[in-house]
Structure formats: structure tokens, C-alpha cells
């Protein structure tokens, strides 16, 4: 592997993967393409540029942004990743970036003969179907019940067998449409592709907003001492989390087996062992920051919100001989440490978001 292009390379996931691949493949040239649309992404740009990654200012909506010399791998991690995106009238930006940007990636990859890794999301699964999953209520969290009508749902989480027919938020729809196009380019043009369909990814360097990045926001509220609410579901809502370095481990494992990139789709996440409800996250945030907050309640369920998502990543774990190693506590500690080291410059980005 000589040249790797990462779109959204100044984002949380893109910049973290850039540095992991830099470390794992010291001879490769790594390019990070980003238009710095996300507030705070300039901080990620500065951290990768100082560490051997070439930053390319450009917009994935524009095919000419891919005018660099040919690359042999493209990781598509550019997006507007909010589940509420498009509601305020910016639907065109979401579609043009998330779907149009992926089409430009695929066209460039086709021209270059490059492999493509598409970072997708569990949000491709329809909201109403996820809401129909039968739950048990434990002391501080919901659990997925043992008996389910829907395929692909069980106490271990949601597998690739879960149905895909239904509405899913504009974000989820653009990512699903991109998945379809990635598969199509693999089948018709022989592109080597993989789709990693990730649940919540968490860790340092996520420039969290009120509508995306709950794990970081939770720690930030404790760190800065800001008001916090359980919105909908009373804090019992559960997500599994994947430390961004565990995603990095997976991607490095996948890069070692490029001959097995055959258009496959993999559910990727920390699984039940690395899951927490918001109530449990509060306990963890207290431990990580040493600060206690009293959390309020707002009963209105937000559009597109769901009570539980846990990834059943057993298929990916078996295929790539990989497993998530980092616990919820470790994720929270790493975020708290990052906030302690960078508190002043992160305050304008994170502190205003917690209150919204
Ligand atoms: N963070 C998560 O929990 C999570 C979970 C599942 C999937 N994903 C996927 O991972 C990818 C990265 O997400 P993230 O959390 O790093 O988000 P992020 O917002 O931190 O990163 C996305 C980057 O894309 C850039 N960008 C936006 N529009 C662009 C455009 N038109 N041209 C060029 N760059 C543009 C932004 O400036 C930002 O730096 C996304 O595809 C998202 O769907 C993220």
C-alpha cells in the first residue's frame, strides 16, 4: 500500500484512522481530504499534519477535489453524521456530501483501481423496526429481550440479518444509499470494497455537538460542570460503544487481508460488553472526571431516537480475528484525559453544545 486517501480526514474517525494507518504503515503516504465543515476539525487537522499526514483542503461534493495522484486505498469517512441533519432545511448538503461524496470516491477509486473502505452506520436500520425490538427493563437500563419476532435481534445485539426496509432518518438514508452504490461498484466494476457498519464510535478528538457524540458530551458536561438532561427514555436508553482505537485495530486487520475485500458488509461495535445506558454513563463520567452532576429529565423523545442499539459484531470478530479490547470505563477515562489536557481550547467547541 503506497498511497491512502481518507475523506473526512480531519474528522473524529478520519483523523484517528489516519494516525493509526500512519503508525502501522510507515512507508505509505497518507492524505486527509476535508473541507473543515465540522467545527473543531481544524484542531484535528493540526494534530495530523504535525504527525506525517498530508492535509488536502477540498470538498467531496466536487469531483475535481480528487485530482491528486492515484491512491491505492480510499477510506470514505466524510459525512454530515447527525441523525437530525436536514431537519433545519440543509437536506441538500447532507445528500450531496453523504451520497454524492461517496459517488465521487467510487469514481476516483474506479479510475485509480483503488480499494474502498466505506465507514457506514447502524443508522441504516429503520427507526420503526428498531423501536419494535422487545425490551426488558433492568435496574438502570433496558436490555434486549431473549424472545424476538424480528430476525437479527437478540440479547447479543443487532446482526447483519436485521431487516432494512423502512424509513431511517435522512442521515441513515444517505448512508444506506451509499452502501448500495458501494456494493454496486464492487459487483459491476470489480472494485475491492468493504463496508464497516458501525454503532457509536467514541474516544478522544470527537468534536461533539448536541446532536452527535453523546459520549464526549457526557464527559464534557461533567468536566465543565454544565447542566445535563436525560432526553426521552429516562436515561435507560442503551448504546454500545466502540473505542476509535478498536476501530483502528479492525481496519489494520482488514488491510492485512485485502484479498478478502469482496464487497462484504460487517456490523462493527463494542457489543453488549462495551455498552451502557445514560444512567450508567453518568456513573462512569463521575468516576472519570471526579465531578458529580445532578442530571435532569426531559421526557420528550427526539425524532429518530431509539431506546436501544447494541451491535452484534460476532461475524466481524470471527472473519477478521479481531475483538474490541477497550471498556466503557477506558473510553470515558481517555475522553476525560483529553479534556484535561486540552480543556481551554475545547471549551468553545464543546461547552456551548452541552447546554443546547
Ligand atoms: N462517530 C460515530 O459514532 C459514527 C458511528 C457510525 C458511523 N460513523 C461514520 O463515520 C464517518 C466519520 O464520522 P465522524 O464521527 O468522524 O464525524 P466528523 O463530523 O467528526 O467527521 C466528518 C468529517 O467530514 C468533513 N466533511 C463534511 N462535509 C464534507 C465535505 N462536503 N467535503 C469534505 N469533508 C467534509 C467534516 O469537516 C469532518 O471533519 C461518517 O461517515 C459517519 O457516518 C460515525
XYZ file of C-alpha atoms and ligand atoms in Angstrom, residues 7-14 33-38 41 44 58-61 76-81 93 97 118-122 171 175 198-202 206-207 209 212, ligand 1:
88
model
C -12.026 11.596 3.106
C -13.240 13.408 6.193
C -9.615 13.070 7.265
C -9.887 15.950 9.755
C -12.961 14.420 11.377
C -13.002 12.333 14.527
C -12.882 8.945 12.808
C -10.883 10.028 9.750
C -9.130 15.350 2.447
C -11.556 17.590 4.327
C -13.392 20.900 3.874
C -13.289 21.642 7.651
C -17.078 21.847 7.719
C -17.226 20.383 11.225
C -11.966 19.832 12.707
C -7.725 17.568 14.145
C -11.223 20.042 -0.505
C -14.894 19.220 -0.750
C -16.038 15.676 -1.550
C -19.054 17.087 -3.399
C -14.631 7.152 2.998
C -15.198 8.884 6.339
C -16.548 12.276 5.204
C -20.121 12.979 6.200
C -22.632 15.141 7.938
C -23.178 12.477 10.607
C -25.837 19.389 1.993
C -21.946 15.120 0.914
C -16.788 2.703 3.495
C -17.428 3.722 7.108
C -21.154 3.189 7.473
C -23.541 3.342 10.379
C -26.099 1.307 12.293
C -28.609 10.602 7.610
C -25.561 6.191 4.248
C -20.555 0.938 12.958
C -22.626 1.688 16.056
C -21.495 4.539 18.317
C -17.779 5.230 17.938
C -16.238 7.088 20.872
C -14.500 13.846 18.750
C -15.749 17.419 18.345
C -22.267 18.534 19.134
C -23.916 13.899 17.699
N -18.917 8.905 15.263
C -19.726 7.873 15.248
O -20.245 7.463 16.288
C -20.009 7.154 13.945
C -20.745 5.971 14.010
C -21.005 5.287 12.843
C -20.523 5.755 11.641
N -19.821 6.909 11.595
C -19.355 7.366 10.277
O -18.000 7.703 10.375
C -17.711 8.764 9.459
C -16.997 9.865 10.204
O -17.818 10.356 11.253
P -17.205 11.230 12.410
O -17.851 10.835 13.664
O -15.741 11.226 12.303
O -17.778 12.654 12.011
P -16.969 14.056 11.912
O -18.006 15.083 11.653
O -16.064 14.206 13.073
O -16.073 13.825 10.604
C -16.567 14.030 9.316
C -15.601 14.957 8.596
O -16.124 15.149 7.273
C -15.877 16.504 6.933
N -16.811 16.911 5.886
C -18.141 17.190 5.993
N -18.630 17.549 4.806
C -17.595 17.482 3.915
C -17.478 17.742 2.536
N -18.533 18.126 1.800
N -16.256 17.604 1.948
C -15.178 17.213 2.682
N -15.237 16.946 4.004
C -16.441 17.074 4.601
C -16.072 17.286 8.217
O -15.417 18.538 8.200
C -15.482 16.339 9.250
O -14.136 16.658 9.501
C -19.036 9.208 8.869
O -19.155 8.652 7.590
C -20.066 8.617 9.790
O -21.229 8.270 9.069
C -19.541 7.623 12.719
